[in-house]
Each structure stands twice: as structure tokens, then as C-alpha cells.
């Protein structure tokens, strides 16, 4: 055994050597890397260190020096694949270096005594994720992950391929100062000043894994406390080590009573029965030799089938604050080597060479020492295959893909992944312009349709089984189709290449063709997208139901640039648009400049193509000013005793309601043009209801002899009918089924489209505040907060009048000691089934359940700030057609009937957009944002975002079931199935599948509504064959296909797949359809 301490092997300064905090040897054994307080990472040649006493050795000693950190560097580690070098410092940054094969482009740094670099190590990545000093680093044995720990009590896991942050583990309560990896690649252990070692189980992630993919990875296995209950908190490091056979962990800074020791923790039971006692001060670092040793040299007598038959032992080195180095093995109760006063200060790190013959130590006095062992000093090194054999019993080298339950599980997994593969192929085809290649339809051959030809490629020719002739015909048809597609693509590309534009200086240029940047590909990115700050990037019709991380919760939303929507669409800098009659080389700017020479200022209009002379147009279109009102409405005496009072609309002289031929509603102003961007009410086939209240002097002297209000319905300028009511009209509504008007004193009149009064005037308790119609349903919200709903086709009501008091938190506000501001109603609508939907200015949305006689909260700001699925602009829910309020769904063939596919479509996205507008965009959720941000970083709330996101999906499904929104229910159900499958929530998966399956056996002759075991209703536990208007079995098929790819859930999903017949046969289009939904 030899000690080597070269004079040049140090981090020297002007007055003294800097403290050296860490060292590590590369996997090939040729480089030693050290880190010190001078902020430099230095790479040394191990050959030069061993040959330090040879005067004839002239090769370079220092290979490279990097100074990218701005502070003291505490740890350096080579990756196991020898591709990267990582360093962590007190500047809170982890730097990743890679060796550039090109020689260094510079010599030594000017003004220093640094030798010229021999190797070119460049910074590959800078990883930012810690809030305090980085104390230790570690690579997994397959280099799939990098883990960093620090004084912020965090354990941060990074991808070893993309260096994306995969997960942050906040399990420790104090500084984390040590880290070690299991050589079997199943666990890693972290040591902290909270006097614990925590063992985390993990599965090596894929190279393209994202943070969302690893939500269920890196789970805490156990916490070890016993050997560290009284351990001192004065150590700078707690560097532990895992034995090469995977059986033990050498834990530094343990105590055995009052004596410092090294605890040997057993794998599996995680107990500590052995302690290495001998050091006088706390032990800061332990390091196992990477090789196994035997007592005798390998010989044929003690070897069988290439493996040693001897008892193999491991060797561990320990050092710490007592400046002593000890080396132990598992066959001796006493240390093999003890070296006192190896350095003048504490020993900070130990590193073995890969062959197990050399040990390097660093100290805080600035010294770096190498200890070279001769053969037999520690034992005899056995072959590296012995390590693999010892680790095989722990599953080393086997991927953690789970165990397949059987052949049915494999078939189900194949069908589950078939849809995803097809989606990827179709998306790549769209990116490459192969739109027609995705549809593999085969032309008809001799009268057989394409479907038969696809299912049977051989086909039939003239009724005979001539396979060769049919194959030739199919191949010829496919070749002809591919040739036609190539010609069409070439023509399209040529047109794009020859697009000519005119620059500002009048020159012609060919516009460049953009070959990248498809938003369809961007929608499938695995990286999280902020939904509180970023705008939507999804294209029309694109569906993306992946989760979105909640980012930047400290500021309100401000998504529009300066200049508003116009600047977003058109830009701030405008160019001149070429005139129609101008020559190709001319510009409008010249004409405008010439016109302004005489002192005239030209009038310009900002169009899509730029600035152009304004063209005269007809006035009167667009938004109109609010018409002058006659007077406030007369207050009903019932308001004086009501605890709930809503504002009553003022009495206007002219009220207009317009309905097109399909029944869609568009409001119009006094002169007829539409307000909400629609066409003027006088154009097309719109029917217009006009209510005119008397505004002049009374014709009679008595006030009770007032002039009647006049109601007129016109179409294409012709009057269809006219009627008079003796009271002033406040509100009007209507559609293709009926017209209705609400008067000042609380009476409501209804007419048929031809003008017949379908029923007597309905009198409510107070003035109407909101009057809405949908199909045959009529909604009236009165000033005392009662909601009335009538069906004018059956002349009935689904429920008694409903009060808005629970919705407006009337009980909470009445219990206050002083008056407080209550929420106000911003809109009230009906869906196609006559259910009431109300939105408030606090961002909440409610729906009334006629079956349960209770209000249900459908949307609230809590989901917006805590759920990863909130962003409706990026999600496929934003593509559904809104059917709330003034955007009803398209009508079916029959008048007054709403198509089944459009029933309540878009109401839930409409409510969530209202919540975003009221709370997030206006900054009203600031305090709630701060609360969520605080909870995410607090102990016990590690699964906060996951729990809130899953609850949000469950809330969406319940809302879709309440409103009867079939398309939305199916979509939210599949999103929910994907998430609980990813999270591995077996209890919820089993319950979901059982609820979707419903009853299996029906007793013959049993009535549908009798029997204590029979549950009647339309909910999850209902006994019908449909759920939210959809077939339960079809929904169950879709969910089983989504969950089938998760092997840990196949014990639950395979029985359902067998029951539905999904586990037999090859993947079909049904699986693809379910996966694409």
C-alpha cells in the first residue's frame, strides 16, 4: 500500500490552497475530477498521479479546468456512461459538462498560472431547481436519471437524457447532505440533518419521459431513523454509499450510544445490526469499493462455471472530522487499515477507481491524496461478472415494465396501444403532406366494395377465388392512387413556392415556404403549458386533453398585448396596402404623401393588408348606444319584505328581439343592426319582435288610462301580426316556437309564431328581471330571486319556483354584523332539457337539478387555480359548440327539436370561460392564487395538484350528467380514465368499471321499479342500460381500451375485456375510435 500526495495536485491560490470538497473517478479510470472553494472544476490524469514519483513522466497532469460556477463547488460526479460530468455549487445551479472531441480553442487563461487545457469540456446544460446550496449529486447506474440534493431540503430528480426536471421530492425536514444509488437500479437513498435516511423506489424512465409521465414514480419506500437519533449536526456532509452487491448501505454520521460510528443498513428490512466503531469524530463520508473481493486468488479449485465458489466480501472506506482514514471488509471485525492524521483538516470526500485498487481522498486543508493498494492488501479482486450475479437476485438489468397477467392481458395491451400508434402515424402523415396515404381504402374490384377489399386483400374475381389476379388489381389501383397523390402534392408545393410578394421598397420577392412548426405536433408535446399566462396554440378541431401545469400564480392574467385585440390580430406596425388600380411597382404611400402636400390630411383605414384610403360605407351597422329609458320600473311591494332583491331593468321605449329562420337569436338595436357581430336584423329571413312603450304625454287625463304597449312581428319588412297589451313591457324573448313578453307589474304573455295567444297572462310575484327561451321552454327570473320554468308545449312546469338565495350565499351574508356585498347574477339560461344554468360575478356557475330539487355548483375559481385540466382554450372542450344563452345548438330536421348530438353541448366550457373572465382575467383571484401557491410547497400537500385535477374531472362528469351533455360526458370520462390509469389508482379504476358495467343478471318477470335491490335512476348506480343517454357497454369498452396498456391494472381490466370480447382477436377500428375520443 502506497500513499501518493503530489505537490501539484491541489487547487492553489495566491496565499493558500483552497478547500477541496469533492472528487470522483471516471468510469474508465483515466480521469480524476475535483471541486474546491476557488469555483473551479479540475480534471486530472490518474496515470500522472500514479507516476508522480517518476521523473521521466512528461505527459500532461491537469487535463482541463472549468470555472462556470459563481461560488464554492461542493460536489462533482461522472455519469455511469462516461458521457457527462455534473457539478453542484452554492450558487444553487447544477452544471452538466460534456467532452467535446475537438481540441480546445484557447490556451491558458491570460494572467493566471493555469496550464493549457488538454481536453475541451463544455457546458452542456445548466439546471435550475434548488433554492439553496447544492450539497451532493448522484447518477443512476444506467445514467437514466440525475439526482441532486441541497440545503433547501429538496431532492430534485432530473432526466439523464433531456435533463428536464422530472420530480421534486420534499420529504426531508432539514438540509440534505448525502446521496447514494442502488447498483441494482431500484432505489436511491438520501441522508439529511433531520437525522433520517430516506429510501426512494424508482423505475428508470424512458429517454423521452416528461414530468407528467413520472407522477407515480420516485415513491418513498421507507425512512431509517434508529442509528441517527443522537447524531451531531456539525458535519458538512453525510455521504453514504451502497455496496456493490446491493446488500448494504454504509451510513455516515451515525452513533452507537455516545460513540461515533458507521451504520451498516441491511437491504429489504432496512434495519441496522452492524456498526463500524473506531473513529474519534463524526464520520462524514463512506465509500464502498466497486469490486468484490475473495480471500484467495482465483484458481480452478475455487471456480465453477466461471464463477468463484469462495465467500465474497466487500470493502468500505470511511473518513471524517477526526482526519483519519479507515478501510474495512465484511469478513473482519476490525479495520484492515487505519491512517491517523492523513490531513490537517476534515476529510470531505472519497472516491475509488473502477478496478478497486486505488482510493482518492480530499480534505478541507486543500490536499488531495491517492492511496494505491497492492494485490492481496484488501483481498483478491474477482471478475466483474460476480457483481452482476450478486445483483441479479434483486432484478438488476430487468426493465420494470411489470408482469403480464396472461395472454389476454397482452392482447388487451395491443388493442389499447393500436389507437395511439394510428394517431401518431396519421399526425406524421399530415406533417409530411401524406394526407391521402393515411386512408388505406382500396378501390372496388369487379363489383366488390372497398371494405371487403380491405378485409380480404386477396379479394374475389368474377366470383372465383383467384387470389393472384385480385392482388395484381389491388396493387395497380394503389400504385395509380399514389401517383395521383404525388402529382397533387407536387402541384400544391409548386404553388406555394411561387407565391410573390411586394416588399416595402417596391421590389418583388418570393415568400419563403415554412416547412416546420405544425400546431398539431405542438399540441402533442409532453411539456406542460401554462394556462394562466399563455394563449391558446391549438388549431380548430384539435383535441388535447393532457394536463396543464399551474404556473405563475402570483400575478393575474394579462394575455393581450399592448393595443388590445386589434394589435394581437393585425400587429402594431402597419404597412401601406397597394391600391387596386395602382401599378405593381407603385405604393399608396407616394399618393398619400402627394395628397398631403396641399395641406389636406388623408383619411386612412387600417385593414388586413395594411393602411389604405378609407372607402365610404353605409352608416348604422355595429354596436349602438343604449336607448334612452322612460323611467325606472315601479317597485313591487313584495320587495320590501324579501331578503333577496335583484335589480329591475329600466323601462325602455323600444325593445327589439330578432330570430333567424333556424331559431338562432340575435339582439338588435333601435335601428335594426345586430349588436353581437351578427348581420342586421332587417337582412335575411329574420323575424323581429318589436315592443314599443308609450313615451309621450298621456292621451287621457287619468294616470290609470295609459296608452297600451304595441307589439309587432315583422319578417322581410312585412308585418306578420300586431297586438296590444295594457301594460308597459320590460322584456321580450322568442324563438321559432313562440314569442313572449314580460310586463312591468309581473304579467307574462305568450303568442304562437302566427300571433295567437296560447294561454292567459301568467302573473308572477315581482317584476321580471331576466326572460329567456329555449325550444319550448321559457325561463323567468323575478326581482325577488325566484326562477320560474314552463314548458309551453305541454303547459306544465318541471318543478316549483326555485329561489336563488342558496346560490347567492344569502345565509352567509345575513349572519354578518354589517352589510356586505353579495354576488350578483350575470346570466341565466336554459338548456335543451329545461334545466336552469346561472352564472355569478364571483366566477361560479350553478345548475338546478329538477330530480333532486337542489342547486349544484358546476364551476368555481377553485378548479381554475388548482386543476391541471382547467385551460378550456387549449382543451378539446373549447371546440364544442356552445348552446347556452344566445348560442343555441343547431336544430334537427323538425322545428323546435334539438339534435341529440348538440344537447347542452358547450355549456360546461361556457361556464369555465365565464369563471376565467370574472376571476382570473380581472385579477379577483389574487388571494386564492397565493393560497394555492403556498399549499403546493407545504408538507402534506405533495399530491395537491393531482388530487384537485382528478376531482375537477369528476366534477365535469357530474355536471355533464346533470345537463344531459352526452358528447362532453364521453370526453370527460375518457380523460378521467386516462388520468386514474396513469396514477395507478386501482380502487377508483375498479369502482369506475363496475359502475359502467351495471347489472349483469336480470330476474325474469321482475318489475323495473320494484324490489329493494333495484336502484332506479340515471346516475352511476342506476339500473338502466344507458348512462347520460349513452350505452353503458360502449362506454365501458372505451374505458377498458384506455386502461388496457397499464400492466399494473390488467388484473382488474382483463376480466372486463373478456366479458366484452375485447381480449380476443386483433386490434380493430373500434379500439382506434375509443383511443382517439
PDB file of C-alpha atoms in Angstrom, residues 659 681-690 711-722 739 753-754:
ATOM      1  CA  UNK A 659     -84.784  35.348 -34.505  1.00  0.00           C
ATOM      2  CA  UNK A 681     -81.875  42.173 -38.307  1.00  0.00           C
ATOM      3  CA  UNK A 682     -83.515  43.588 -41.405  1.00  0.00           C
ATOM      4  CA  UNK A 683     -81.450  41.360 -43.677  1.00  0.00           C
ATOM      5  CA  UNK A 684     -82.106  37.703 -44.479  1.00  0.00           C
ATOM      6  CA  UNK A 685     -85.105  35.821 -43.180  1.00  0.00           C
ATOM      7  CA  UNK A 686     -85.066  37.046 -39.580  1.00  0.00           C
ATOM      8  CA  UNK A 687     -88.282  37.505 -37.670  1.00  0.00           C
ATOM      9  CA  UNK A 688     -88.266  40.624 -35.494  1.00  0.00           C
ATOM     10  CA  UNK A 689     -90.396  41.265 -32.415  1.00  0.00           C
ATOM     11  CA  UNK A 690     -90.639  44.964 -31.556  1.00  0.00           C
ATOM     12  CA  UNK A 711     -96.012  44.575 -30.082  1.00  0.00           C
ATOM     13  CA  UNK A 712     -95.251  43.943 -33.749  1.00  0.00           C
ATOM     14  CA  UNK A 713     -93.643  40.959 -35.503  1.00  0.00           C
ATOM     15  CA  UNK A 714     -92.158  41.594 -38.937  1.00  0.00           C
ATOM     16  CA  UNK A 715     -90.305  39.459 -41.447  1.00  0.00           C
ATOM     17  CA  UNK A 716     -88.508  40.771 -44.543  1.00  0.00           C
ATOM     18  CA  UNK A 717     -90.079  44.161 -43.902  1.00  0.00           C
ATOM     19  CA  UNK A 718     -93.659  42.831 -43.844  1.00  0.00           C
ATOM     20  CA  UNK A 719     -95.785  42.798 -40.718  1.00  0.00           C
ATOM     21  CA  UNK A 720     -96.865  39.302 -39.683  1.00  0.00           C
ATOM     22  CA  UNK A 721     -99.043  40.251 -36.740  1.00  0.00           C
ATOM     23  CA  UNK A 722     -99.587  43.016 -34.205  1.00  0.00           C
ATOM     24  CA  UNK A 739     -92.941  34.756 -28.586  1.00  0.00           C
ATOM     25  CA  UNK A 753     -95.497  32.303 -34.248  1.00  0.00           C
ATOM     26  CA  UNK A 754     -98.692  33.377 -36.062  1.00  0.00           C
TER      27      UNK A 754
END
